[in-house]
Amino acid sequence: KDLLIAYESTKATLEEEDSYGDFHLVILHLMRTYFKLEDWKNVLSFGQESNQLYQEQNWEEDEDWKEISLMQADASNALQLTKNAKEKIQEILKIFPQDENALRRKKEWDGGWFGWLKK
């Protein structure tokens, strides 16, 4: 509840206080909380908002971006949105080709009898 209050108050003063970084930090903490609660829809919703901020602010993809993208991939996978989950992993691997978490998920999610044909 406290994070949602922080989210609303920071969002309300976003432009006038130029608090985009603070706002994004609140989003990251909200996503971590919803991820632990396995509230996958909220993980995806706030992840979408994070993606939008990265684009609008022209931020470089960093460790926070990678963490958020992994949470989005896991949430999509949990909701059986397999295509979205795999696409998110591919986005991560384009920028961080040696990321162990993304590589592990790619291997796990491409498994099955014919997984080797997809490469």
GROMACS .gro file of N, CA, C and O in nm:
model
  476
    1LYS      N    1   0.082  -0.119   0.000
    1LYS     CA    2   0.000   0.000   0.000
    1LYS      C    3   0.087   0.126   0.000
    1LYS      O    4   0.055   0.222  -0.068
    2ASP      N    5   0.195   0.122   0.079
    2ASP     CA    6   0.282   0.239   0.084
    2ASP      C    7   0.346   0.268  -0.051
    2ASP      O    8   0.361   0.383  -0.091
    3LEU      N    9   0.385   0.162  -0.121
    3LEU     CA   10   0.444   0.181  -0.253
    3LEU      C   11   0.344   0.238  -0.351
    3LEU      O   12   0.379   0.320  -0.436
    4LEU      N   13   0.219   0.198  -0.341
    4LEU     CA   14   0.117   0.254  -0.430
    4LEU      C   15   0.095   0.403  -0.401
    4LEU      O   16   0.073   0.482  -0.493
    5ILE      N   17   0.102   0.441  -0.273
    5ILE     CA   18   0.090   0.582  -0.237
    5ILE      C   19   0.209   0.660  -0.293
    5ILE      O   20   0.194   0.768  -0.351
    6ALA      N   21   0.329   0.603  -0.279
    6ALA     CA   22   0.449   0.667  -0.334
    6ALA      C   23   0.438   0.679  -0.485
    6ALA      O   24   0.476   0.780  -0.545
    7TYR      N   25   0.385   0.575  -0.549
    7TYR     CA   26   0.367   0.575  -0.693
    7TYR      C   27   0.276   0.690  -0.735
    7TYR      O   28   0.310   0.768  -0.824
    8GLU      N   29   0.161   0.701  -0.671
    8GLU     CA   30   0.064   0.805  -0.708
    8GLU      C   31   0.120   0.946  -0.682
    8GLU      O   32   0.106   1.034  -0.767
    9SER      N   33   0.185   0.965  -0.568
    9SER     CA   34   0.235   1.100  -0.538
    9SER      C   35   0.352   1.138  -0.628
    9SER      O   36   0.362   1.253  -0.672
   10THR      N   37   0.439   1.043  -0.658
   10THR     CA   38   0.551   1.072  -0.747
   10THR      C   39   0.502   1.097  -0.889
   10THR      O   40   0.551   1.186  -0.958
   11LYS      N   41   0.404   1.020  -0.931
   11LYS     CA   42   0.350   1.037  -1.066
   11LYS      C   43   0.284   1.174  -1.081
   11LYS      O   44   0.294   1.238  -1.185
   12ALA      N   45   0.220   1.220  -0.974
   12ALA     CA   46   0.150   1.349  -0.978
   12ALA      C   47   0.246   1.466  -0.997
   12ALA      O   48   0.209   1.568  -1.056
   13THR      N   49   0.369   1.452  -0.948
   13THR     CA   50   0.465   1.563  -0.957
   13THR      C   51   0.577   1.534  -1.055
   13THR      O   52   0.679   1.603  -1.054
   14LEU      N   53   0.557   1.436  -1.140
   14LEU     CA   54   0.661   1.387  -1.229
   14LEU      C   55   0.728   1.497  -1.311
   14LEU      O   56   0.850   1.514  -1.306
   15GLU      N   57   0.651   1.572  -1.385
   15GLU     CA   58   0.708   1.671  -1.477
   15GLU      C   59   0.759   1.795  -1.405
   15GLU      O   60   0.869   1.843  -1.435
   16GLU      N   61   0.684   1.844  -1.310
   16GLU     CA   62   0.725   1.969  -1.245
   16GLU      C   63   0.849   1.951  -1.157
   16GLU      O   64   0.926   2.044  -1.140
   17GLU      N   65   0.871   1.833  -1.104
   17GLU     CA   66   0.989   1.809  -1.021
   17GLU      C   67   1.096   1.728  -1.094
   17GLU      O   68   1.198   1.695  -1.036
   18ASP      N   69   1.071   1.696  -1.220
   18ASP     CA   70   1.165   1.617  -1.299
   18ASP      C   71   1.212   1.493  -1.221
   18ASP      O   72   1.331   1.470  -1.204
   19SER      N   73   1.114   1.417  -1.173
   19SER     CA   74   1.144   1.304  -1.084
   19SER      C   75   1.128   1.170  -1.156
   19SER      O   76   1.084   1.074  -1.095
   20TYR      N   77   1.165   1.164  -1.282
   20TYR     CA   78   1.148   1.041  -1.359
   20TYR      C   79   1.228   0.925  -1.301
   20TYR      O   80   1.182   0.812  -1.297
   21GLY      N   81   1.350   0.954  -1.255
   21GLY     CA   82   1.432   0.848  -1.195
   21GLY      C   83   1.370   0.794  -1.067
   21GLY      O   84   1.367   0.673  -1.046
   22ASP      N   85   1.320   0.884  -0.983
   22ASP     CA   86   1.253   0.841  -0.859
   22ASP      C   87   1.128   0.761  -0.891
   22ASP      O   88   1.100   0.659  -0.828
   23PHE      N   89   1.052   0.809  -0.988
   23PHE     CA   90   0.930   0.740  -1.027
   23PHE      C   91   0.962   0.600  -1.077
   23PHE      O   92   0.895   0.503  -1.041
   24HIS      N   93   1.068   0.589  -1.156
   24HIS     CA   94   1.103   0.457  -1.208
   24HIS      C   95   1.149   0.365  -1.096
   24HIS      O   96   1.121   0.245  -1.099
   25LEU      N   97   1.215   0.417  -0.997
   25LEU     CA   98   1.257   0.336  -0.883
   25LEU      C   99   1.135   0.281  -0.808
   25LEU      O  100   1.134   0.165  -0.766
   26VAL      N  101   1.033   0.362  -0.794
   26VAL     CA  102   0.909   0.317  -0.730
   26VAL      C  103   0.846   0.205  -0.814
   26VAL      O  104   0.801   0.103  -0.761
   27ILE      N  105   0.845   0.222  -0.946
   27ILE     CA  106   0.791   0.119  -1.035
   27ILE      C  107   0.869  -0.011  -1.017
   27ILE      O  108   0.809  -0.119  -1.008
   28LEU      N  109   1.001  -0.002  -1.011
   28LEU     CA  110   1.083  -0.121  -0.994
   28LEU      C  111   1.048  -0.194  -0.863
   28LEU      O  112   1.031  -0.316  -0.861
   29HIS      N  113   1.033  -0.119  -0.755
   29HIS     CA  114   0.998  -0.181  -0.627
   29HIS      C  115   0.857  -0.240  -0.630
   29HIS      O  116   0.833  -0.347  -0.573
   30LEU      N  117   0.765  -0.173  -0.696
   30LEU     CA  118   0.631  -0.229  -0.712
   30LEU      C  119   0.635  -0.360  -0.789
   30LEU      O  120   0.570  -0.458  -0.752
   31MET      N  121   0.713  -0.362  -0.895
   31MET     CA  122   0.723  -0.485  -0.974
   31MET      C  123   0.782  -0.598  -0.892
   31MET      O  124   0.734  -0.712  -0.899
   32ARG      N  125   0.885  -0.569  -0.814
   32ARG     CA  126   0.944  -0.672  -0.728
   32ARG      C  127   0.842  -0.726  -0.629
   32ARG      O  128   0.836  -0.847  -0.604
   33THR      N  129   0.762  -0.636  -0.573
   33THR     CA  130   0.659  -0.676  -0.477
   33THR      C  131   0.554  -0.764  -0.543
   33THR      O  132   0.520  -0.872  -0.493
   34TYR      N  133   0.502  -0.718  -0.656
   34TYR     CA  134   0.400  -0.797  -0.727
   34TYR      C  135   0.457  -0.929  -0.777
   34TYR      O  136   0.387  -1.030  -0.780
   35PHE      N  137   0.585  -0.930  -0.812
   35PHE     CA  138   0.649  -1.054  -0.856
   35PHE      C  139   0.651  -1.155  -0.742
   35PHE      O  140   0.615  -1.271  -0.760
   36LYS      N  141   0.689  -1.110  -0.623
   36LYS     CA  142   0.691  -1.200  -0.507
   36LYS      C  143   0.550  -1.250  -0.473
   36LYS      O  144   0.534  -1.361  -0.426
   37LEU      N  145   0.451  -1.166  -0.495
   37LEU     CA  146   0.312  -1.204  -0.470
   37LEU      C  147   0.254  -1.289  -0.584
   37LEU      O  148   0.140  -1.333  -0.574
   38GLU      N  149   0.332  -1.306  -0.690
   38GLU     CA  150   0.288  -1.377  -0.810
   38GLU      C  151   0.164  -1.314  -0.871
   38GLU      O  152   0.076  -1.382  -0.924
   39ASP      N  153   0.158  -1.182  -0.863
   39ASP     CA  154   0.051  -1.105  -0.926
   39ASP      C  155   0.102  -1.065  -1.065
   39ASP      O  156   0.150  -0.954  -1.088
   40TRP      N  157   0.094  -1.161  -1.156
   40TRP     CA  158   0.158  -1.149  -1.287
   40TRP      C  159   0.101  -1.035  -1.371
   40TRP      O  160   0.175  -0.970  -1.445
   41LYS      N  161  -0.026  -1.010  -1.360
   41LYS     CA  162  -0.086  -0.903  -1.441
   41LYS      C  163  -0.031  -0.766  -1.401
   41LYS      O  164  -0.005  -0.682  -1.486
   42ASN      N  165  -0.013  -0.744  -1.272
   42ASN     CA  166   0.045  -0.617  -1.228
   42ASN      C  167   0.192  -0.606  -1.263
   42ASN      O  168   0.241  -0.498  -1.292
   43VAL      N  169   0.263  -0.720  -1.261
   43VAL     CA  170   0.403  -0.718  -1.306
   43VAL      C  171   0.409  -0.669  -1.450
   43VAL      O  172   0.489  -0.582  -1.484
   44LEU      N  173   0.322  -0.723  -1.533
   44LEU     CA  174   0.321  -0.684  -1.675
   44LEU      C  175   0.276  -0.540  -1.693
   44LEU      O  176   0.331  -0.466  -1.775
   45SER      N  177   0.179  -0.499  -1.616
   45SER     CA  178   0.126  -0.363  -1.628
   45SER      C  179   0.234  -0.259  -1.592
   45SER      O  180   0.257  -0.163  -1.667
   46PHE      N  181   0.299  -0.278  -1.479
   46PHE     CA  182   0.403  -0.183  -1.439
   46PHE      C  183   0.527  -0.197  -1.527
   46PHE      O  184   0.599  -0.100  -1.550
   47GLY      N  185   0.551  -0.316  -1.578
   47GLY     CA  186   0.661  -0.335  -1.672
   47GLY      C  187   0.639  -0.255  -1.799
   47GLY      O  188   0.732  -0.196  -1.854
   48GLN      N  189   0.515  -0.252  -1.843
   48GLN     CA  190   0.478  -0.174  -1.960
   48GLN      C  191   0.507  -0.025  -1.936
   48GLN      O  192   0.559   0.044  -2.021
   49GLU      N  193   0.472   0.020  -1.816
   49GLU     CA  194   0.496   0.160  -1.781
   49GLU      C  195   0.646   0.189  -1.776
   49GLU      O  196   0.692   0.295  -1.819
   50SER      N  197   0.723   0.094  -1.724
   50SER     CA  198   0.868   0.109  -1.721
   50SER      C  199   0.925   0.119  -1.862
   50SER      O  200   1.007   0.205  -1.891
   51ASN      N  201   0.879   0.031  -1.950
   51ASN     CA  202   0.925   0.033  -2.090
   51ASN      C  203   0.898   0.168  -2.153
   51ASN      O  204   0.982   0.222  -2.226
   52GLN      N  205   0.781   0.221  -2.126
   52GLN     CA  206   0.742   0.351  -2.182
   52GLN      C  207   0.836   0.461  -2.132
   52GLN      O  208   0.878   0.547  -2.209
   53LEU      N  209   0.870   0.457  -2.002
   53LEU     CA  210   0.962   0.557  -1.948
   53LEU      C  211   1.100   0.547  -2.012
   53LEU      O  212   1.161   0.650  -2.044
   54TYR      N  213   1.148   0.424  -2.030
   54TYR     CA  214   1.279   0.407  -2.094
   54TYR      C  215   1.279   0.468  -2.234
   54TYR      O  216   1.375   0.533  -2.273
   55GLN      N  217   1.170   0.449  -2.307
   55GLN     CA  218   1.161   0.505  -2.442
   55GLN      C  219   1.149   0.656  -2.439
   55GLN      O  220   1.222   0.726  -2.509
   56GLU      N  221   1.057   0.707  -2.358
   56GLU     CA  222   1.033   0.852  -2.354
   56GLU      C  223   1.154   0.930  -2.304
   56GLU      O  224   1.182   1.040  -2.352
   57GLN      N  225   1.225   0.875  -2.207
   57GLN     CA  226   1.340   0.944  -2.149
   57GLN      C  227   1.470   0.911  -2.223
   57GLN      O  228   1.575   0.962  -2.187
   58ASN      N  229   1.460   0.824  -2.322
   58ASN     CA  230   1.576   0.783  -2.401
   58ASN      C  231   1.689   0.728  -2.312
   58ASN      O  232   1.806   0.760  -2.329
   59TRP      N  233   1.649   0.644  -2.215
   59TRP     CA  234   1.745   0.584  -2.124
   59TRP      C  235   1.809   0.463  -2.191
   59TRP      O  236   1.748   0.391  -2.268
   60GLU      N  237   1.935   0.440  -2.158
   60GLU     CA  238   2.006   0.321  -2.205
   60GLU      C  239   1.956   0.199  -2.128
   60GLU      O  240   1.920   0.210  -2.010
   61GLU      N  241   1.957   0.085  -2.192
   61GLU     CA  242   1.921  -0.038  -2.123
   61GLU      C  243   2.031  -0.069  -2.022
   61GLU      O  244   2.148  -0.076  -2.058
   62ASP      N  245   1.992  -0.086  -1.897
   62ASP     CA  246   2.087  -0.108  -1.790
   62ASP      C  247   2.045  -0.229  -1.707
   62ASP      O  248   1.958  -0.307  -1.749
   63GLU      N  249   2.106  -0.245  -1.591
   63GLU     CA  250   2.074  -0.360  -1.505
   63GLU      C  251   1.927  -0.357  -1.459
   63GLU      O  252   1.864  -0.462  -1.448
   64ASP      N  253   1.875  -0.239  -1.429
   64ASP     CA  254   1.733  -0.229  -1.391
   64ASP      C  255   1.644  -0.273  -1.507
   64ASP      O  256   1.547  -0.346  -1.487
   65TRP      N  257   1.676  -0.228  -1.626
   65TRP     CA  258   1.600  -0.267  -1.745
   65TRP      C  259   1.601  -0.419  -1.761
   65TRP      O  260   1.499  -0.479  -1.788
   66LYS      N  261   1.718  -0.477  -1.741
   66LYS     CA  262   1.731  -0.621  -1.756
   66LYS      C  263   1.646  -0.694  -1.650
   66LYS      O  264   1.575  -0.789  -1.682
   67GLU      N  265   1.652  -0.647  -1.525
   67GLU     CA  266   1.573  -0.709  -1.419
   67GLU      C  267   1.423  -0.699  -1.449
   67GLU      O  268   1.348  -0.795  -1.434
   68ILE      N  269   1.381  -0.582  -1.492
   68ILE     CA  270   1.240  -0.561  -1.525
   68ILE      C  271   1.199  -0.651  -1.642
   68ILE      O  272   1.092  -0.712  -1.639
   69SER      N  273   1.284  -0.661  -1.741
   69SER     CA  274   1.253  -0.745  -1.857
   69SER      C  275   1.244  -0.892  -1.818
   69SER      O  276   1.157  -0.965  -1.868
   70LEU      N  277   1.332  -0.937  -1.729
   70LEU     CA  278   1.325  -1.076  -1.682
   70LEU      C  279   1.196  -1.102  -1.605
   70LEU      O  280   1.133  -1.207  -1.623
   71MET      N  281   1.157  -1.005  -1.522
   71MET     CA  282   1.030  -1.021  -1.449
   71MET      C  283   0.913  -1.026  -1.546
   71MET      O  284   0.820  -1.106  -1.529
   72GLN      N  285   0.918  -0.943  -1.650
   72GLN     CA  286   0.811  -0.945  -1.751
   72GLN      C  287   0.809  -1.080  -1.824
   72GLN      O  288   0.701  -1.133  -1.850
   73ALA      N  289   0.924  -1.131  -1.856
   73ALA     CA  290   0.932  -1.260  -1.924
   73ALA      C  291   0.874  -1.370  -1.836
   73ALA      O  292   0.794  -1.453  -1.881
   74ASP      N  293   0.913  -1.372  -1.709
   74ASP     CA  294   0.862  -1.474  -1.616
   74ASP      C  295   0.711  -1.461  -1.596
   74ASP      O  296   0.640  -1.561  -1.591
   75ALA      N  297   0.663  -1.337  -1.585
   75ALA     CA  298   0.519  -1.316  -1.569
   75ALA      C  299   0.444  -1.363  -1.693
   75ALA      O  300   0.341  -1.430  -1.682
   76SER      N  301   0.497  -1.331  -1.810
   76SER     CA  302   0.433  -1.377  -1.934
   76SER      C  303   0.431  -1.528  -1.941
   76SER      O  304   0.330  -1.589  -1.978
   77ASN      N  305   0.541  -1.589  -1.903
   77ASN     CA  306   0.549  -1.735  -1.905
   77ASN      C  307   0.449  -1.796  -1.807
   77ASN      O  308   0.381  -1.894  -1.839
   78ALA      N  309   0.437  -1.736  -1.687
   78ALA     CA  310   0.342  -1.785  -1.587
   78ALA      C  311   0.198  -1.774  -1.636
   78ALA      O  312   0.113  -1.857  -1.602
   79LEU      N  313   0.171  -1.671  -1.717
   79LEU     CA  314   0.035  -1.651  -1.772
   79LEU      C  315   0.017  -1.727  -1.905
   79LEU      O  316  -0.083  -1.707  -1.972
   80GLN      N  317   0.114  -1.809  -1.938
   80GLN     CA  318   0.113  -1.889  -2.061
   80GLN      C  319   0.111  -1.802  -2.187
   80GLN      O  320   0.055  -1.840  -2.289
   81LEU      N  321   0.174  -1.686  -2.177
   81LEU     CA  322   0.194  -1.598  -2.292
   81LEU      C  323   0.334  -1.628  -2.344
   81LEU      O  324   0.425  -1.543  -2.339
   82THR      N  325   0.352  -1.750  -2.391
   82THR     CA  326   0.484  -1.802  -2.424
   82THR      C  327   0.555  -1.718  -2.528
   82THR      O  328   0.675  -1.691  -2.515
   83LYS      N  329   0.485  -1.676  -2.631
   83LYS     CA  330   0.547  -1.596  -2.736
   83LYS      C  331   0.604  -1.467  -2.678
   83LYS      O  332   0.717  -1.429  -2.707
   84ASN      N  333   0.525  -1.399  -2.594
   84ASN     CA  334   0.572  -1.275  -2.532
   84ASN      C  335   0.693  -1.300  -2.442
   84ASN      O  336   0.786  -1.220  -2.440
   85ALA      N  337   0.689  -1.409  -2.368
   85ALA     CA  338   0.799  -1.442  -2.278
   85ALA      C  339   0.928  -1.463  -2.357
   85ALA      O  340   1.033  -1.408  -2.322
   86LYS      N  341   0.920  -1.538  -2.464
   86LYS     CA  342   1.038  -1.565  -2.546
   86LYS      C  343   1.089  -1.439  -2.615
   86LYS      O  344   1.209  -1.418  -2.628
   87GLU      N  345   0.998  -1.354  -2.660
   87GLU     CA  346   1.039  -1.229  -2.723
   87GLU      C  347   1.114  -1.140  -2.625
   87GLU      O  348   1.213  -1.075  -2.661
   88LYS      N  349   1.068  -1.136  -2.501
   88LYS     CA  350   1.134  -1.055  -2.399
   88LYS      C  351   1.274  -1.108  -2.371
   88LYS      O  352   1.369  -1.031  -2.359
   89ILE      N  353   1.289  -1.240  -2.369
   89ILE     CA  354   1.421  -1.300  -2.348
   89ILE      C  355   1.513  -1.265  -2.466
   89ILE      O  356   1.630  -1.233  -2.446
   90GLN      N  357   1.459  -1.268  -2.587
   90GLN     CA  358   1.540  -1.232  -2.704
   90GLN      C  359   1.586  -1.086  -2.697
   90GLN      O  360   1.699  -1.054  -2.734
   91GLU      N  361   1.497  -0.997  -2.649
   91GLU     CA  362   1.535  -0.856  -2.633
   91GLU      C  363   1.652  -0.842  -2.536
   91GLU      O  364   1.745  -0.765  -2.562
   92ILE      N  365   1.647  -0.916  -2.428
   92ILE     CA  366   1.755  -0.911  -2.329
   92ILE      C  367   1.885  -0.960  -2.391
   92ILE      O  368   1.990  -0.898  -2.378
   93LEU      N  369   1.877  -1.074  -2.462
   93LEU     CA  370   1.998  -1.135  -2.518
   93LEU      C  371   2.059  -1.051  -2.631
   93LEU      O  372   2.179  -1.062  -2.656
   94LYS      N  373   1.980  -0.967  -2.696
   94LYS     CA  374   2.037  -0.877  -2.797
   94LYS      C  375   2.132  -0.777  -2.732
   94LYS      O  376   2.232  -0.738  -2.792
   95ILE      N  377   2.100  -0.734  -2.612
   95ILE     CA  378   2.179  -0.632  -2.544
   95ILE      C  379   2.280  -0.693  -2.447
   95ILE      O  380   2.391  -0.645  -2.432
   96PHE      N  381   2.239  -0.802  -2.383
   96PHE     CA  382   2.324  -0.871  -2.286
   96PHE      C  383   2.336  -1.018  -2.330
   96PHE      O  384   2.274  -1.106  -2.271
   97PRO      N  385   2.414  -1.045  -2.435
   97PRO     CA  386   2.417  -1.180  -2.494
   97PRO      C  387   2.469  -1.290  -2.401
   97PRO      O  388   2.440  -1.407  -2.424
   98GLN      N  389   2.540  -1.254  -2.297
   98GLN     CA  390   2.594  -1.355  -2.206
   98GLN      C  391   2.519  -1.363  -2.073
   98GLN      O  392   2.567  -1.427  -1.980
   99ASP      N  393   2.403  -1.299  -2.064
   99ASP     CA  394   2.330  -1.300  -1.938
   99ASP      C  395   2.285  -1.442  -1.903
   99ASP      O  396   2.208  -1.504  -1.978
  100GLU      N  397   2.332  -1.492  -1.791
  100GLU     CA  398   2.305  -1.630  -1.752
  100GLU      C  399   2.157  -1.657  -1.728
  100GLU      O  400   2.106  -1.764  -1.765
  101ASN      N  401   2.087  -1.562  -1.665
  101ASN     CA  402   1.944  -1.582  -1.637
  101ASN      C  403   1.863  -1.592  -1.766
  101ASN      O  404   1.776  -1.678  -1.779
  102ALA      N  405   1.891  -1.504  -1.859
  102ALA     CA  406   1.819  -1.506  -1.986
  102ALA      C  407   1.853  -1.632  -2.066
  102ALA      O  408   1.765  -1.695  -2.124
  103LEU      N  409   1.981  -1.670  -2.066
  103LEU     CA  410   2.022  -1.790  -2.138
  103LEU      C  411   1.958  -1.915  -2.078
  103LEU      O  412   1.915  -2.005  -2.151
  104ARG      N  413   1.950  -1.919  -1.944
  104ARG     CA  414   1.887  -2.034  -1.878
  104ARG      C  415   1.739  -2.044  -1.915
  104ARG      O  416   1.689  -2.151  -1.949
  105ARG      N  417   1.670  -1.932  -1.913
  105ARG     CA  418   1.527  -1.934  -1.948
  105ARG      C  419   1.509  -1.974  -2.095
  105ARG      O  420   1.419  -2.050  -2.128
  106LYS      N  421   1.594  -1.921  -2.180
  106LYS     CA  422   1.585  -1.955  -2.322
  106LYS      C  423   1.598  -2.106  -2.341
  106LYS      O  424   1.520  -2.169  -2.413
  107LYS      N  425   1.694  -2.164  -2.274
  107LYS     CA  426   1.716  -2.308  -2.284
  107LYS      C  427   1.596  -2.386  -2.228
  107LYS      O  428   1.548  -2.481  -2.291
  108GLU      N  429   1.547  -2.344  -2.112
  108GLU     CA  430   1.433  -2.413  -2.051
  108GLU      C  431   1.307  -2.399  -2.136
  108GLU      O  432   1.233  -2.495  -2.153
  109TRP      N  433   1.282  -2.280  -2.187
  109TRP     CA  434   1.158  -2.254  -2.260
  109TRP      C  435   1.162  -2.304  -2.403
  109TRP      O  436   1.058  -2.318  -2.467
  110ASP      N  437   1.279  -2.330  -2.457
  110ASP     CA  438   1.290  -2.385  -2.592
  110ASP      C  439   1.301  -2.536  -2.589
  110ASP      O  440   1.328  -2.598  -2.691
  111GLY      N  441   1.281  -2.595  -2.473
  111GLY     CA  442   1.295  -2.740  -2.457
  111GLY      C  443   1.185  -2.817  -2.528
  111GLY      O  444   1.109  -2.765  -2.608
  112GLY      N  445   1.178  -2.943  -2.498
  112GLY     CA  446   1.080  -3.029  -2.560
  112GLY      C  447   1.143  -3.108  -2.673
  112GLY      O  448   1.260  -3.093  -2.707
  113TRP      N  449   1.066  -3.195  -2.731
  113TRP     CA  450   1.115  -3.285  -2.834
  113TRP      C  451   1.172  -3.212  -2.955
  113TRP      O  452   1.270  -3.252  -3.015
  114PHE      N  453   1.108  -3.104  -2.995
  114PHE     CA  454   1.148  -3.036  -3.117
  114PHE      C  455   1.212  -2.899  -3.091
  114PHE      O  456   1.227  -2.820  -3.182
  115GLY      N  457   1.249  -2.872  -2.967
  115GLY     CA  458   1.310  -2.744  -2.933
  115GLY      C  459   1.434  -2.714  -3.013
  115GLY      O  460   1.460  -2.600  -3.049
  116TRP      N  461   1.511  -2.816  -3.045
  116TRP     CA  462   1.636  -2.797  -3.120
  116TRP      C  463   1.610  -2.753  -3.262
  116TRP      O  464   1.695  -2.693  -3.326
  117LEU      N  465   1.489  -2.776  -3.317
  117LEU     CA  466   1.458  -2.735  -3.453
  117LEU      C  467   1.432  -2.584  -3.463
  117LEU      O  468   1.442  -2.528  -3.573
  118LYS      N  469   1.400  -2.518  -3.353
  118LYS     CA  470   1.364  -2.377  -3.355
  118LYS      C  471   1.484  -2.286  -3.372
  118LYS      O  472   1.469  -2.169  -3.395
  119LYS      N  473   1.602  -2.337  -3.357
  119LYS     CA  474   1.722  -2.252  -3.360
  119LYS      C  475   1.760  -2.211  -3.499
  119LYS      O  476   1.729  -2.246  -3.598
   0.00000   0.00000   0.00000
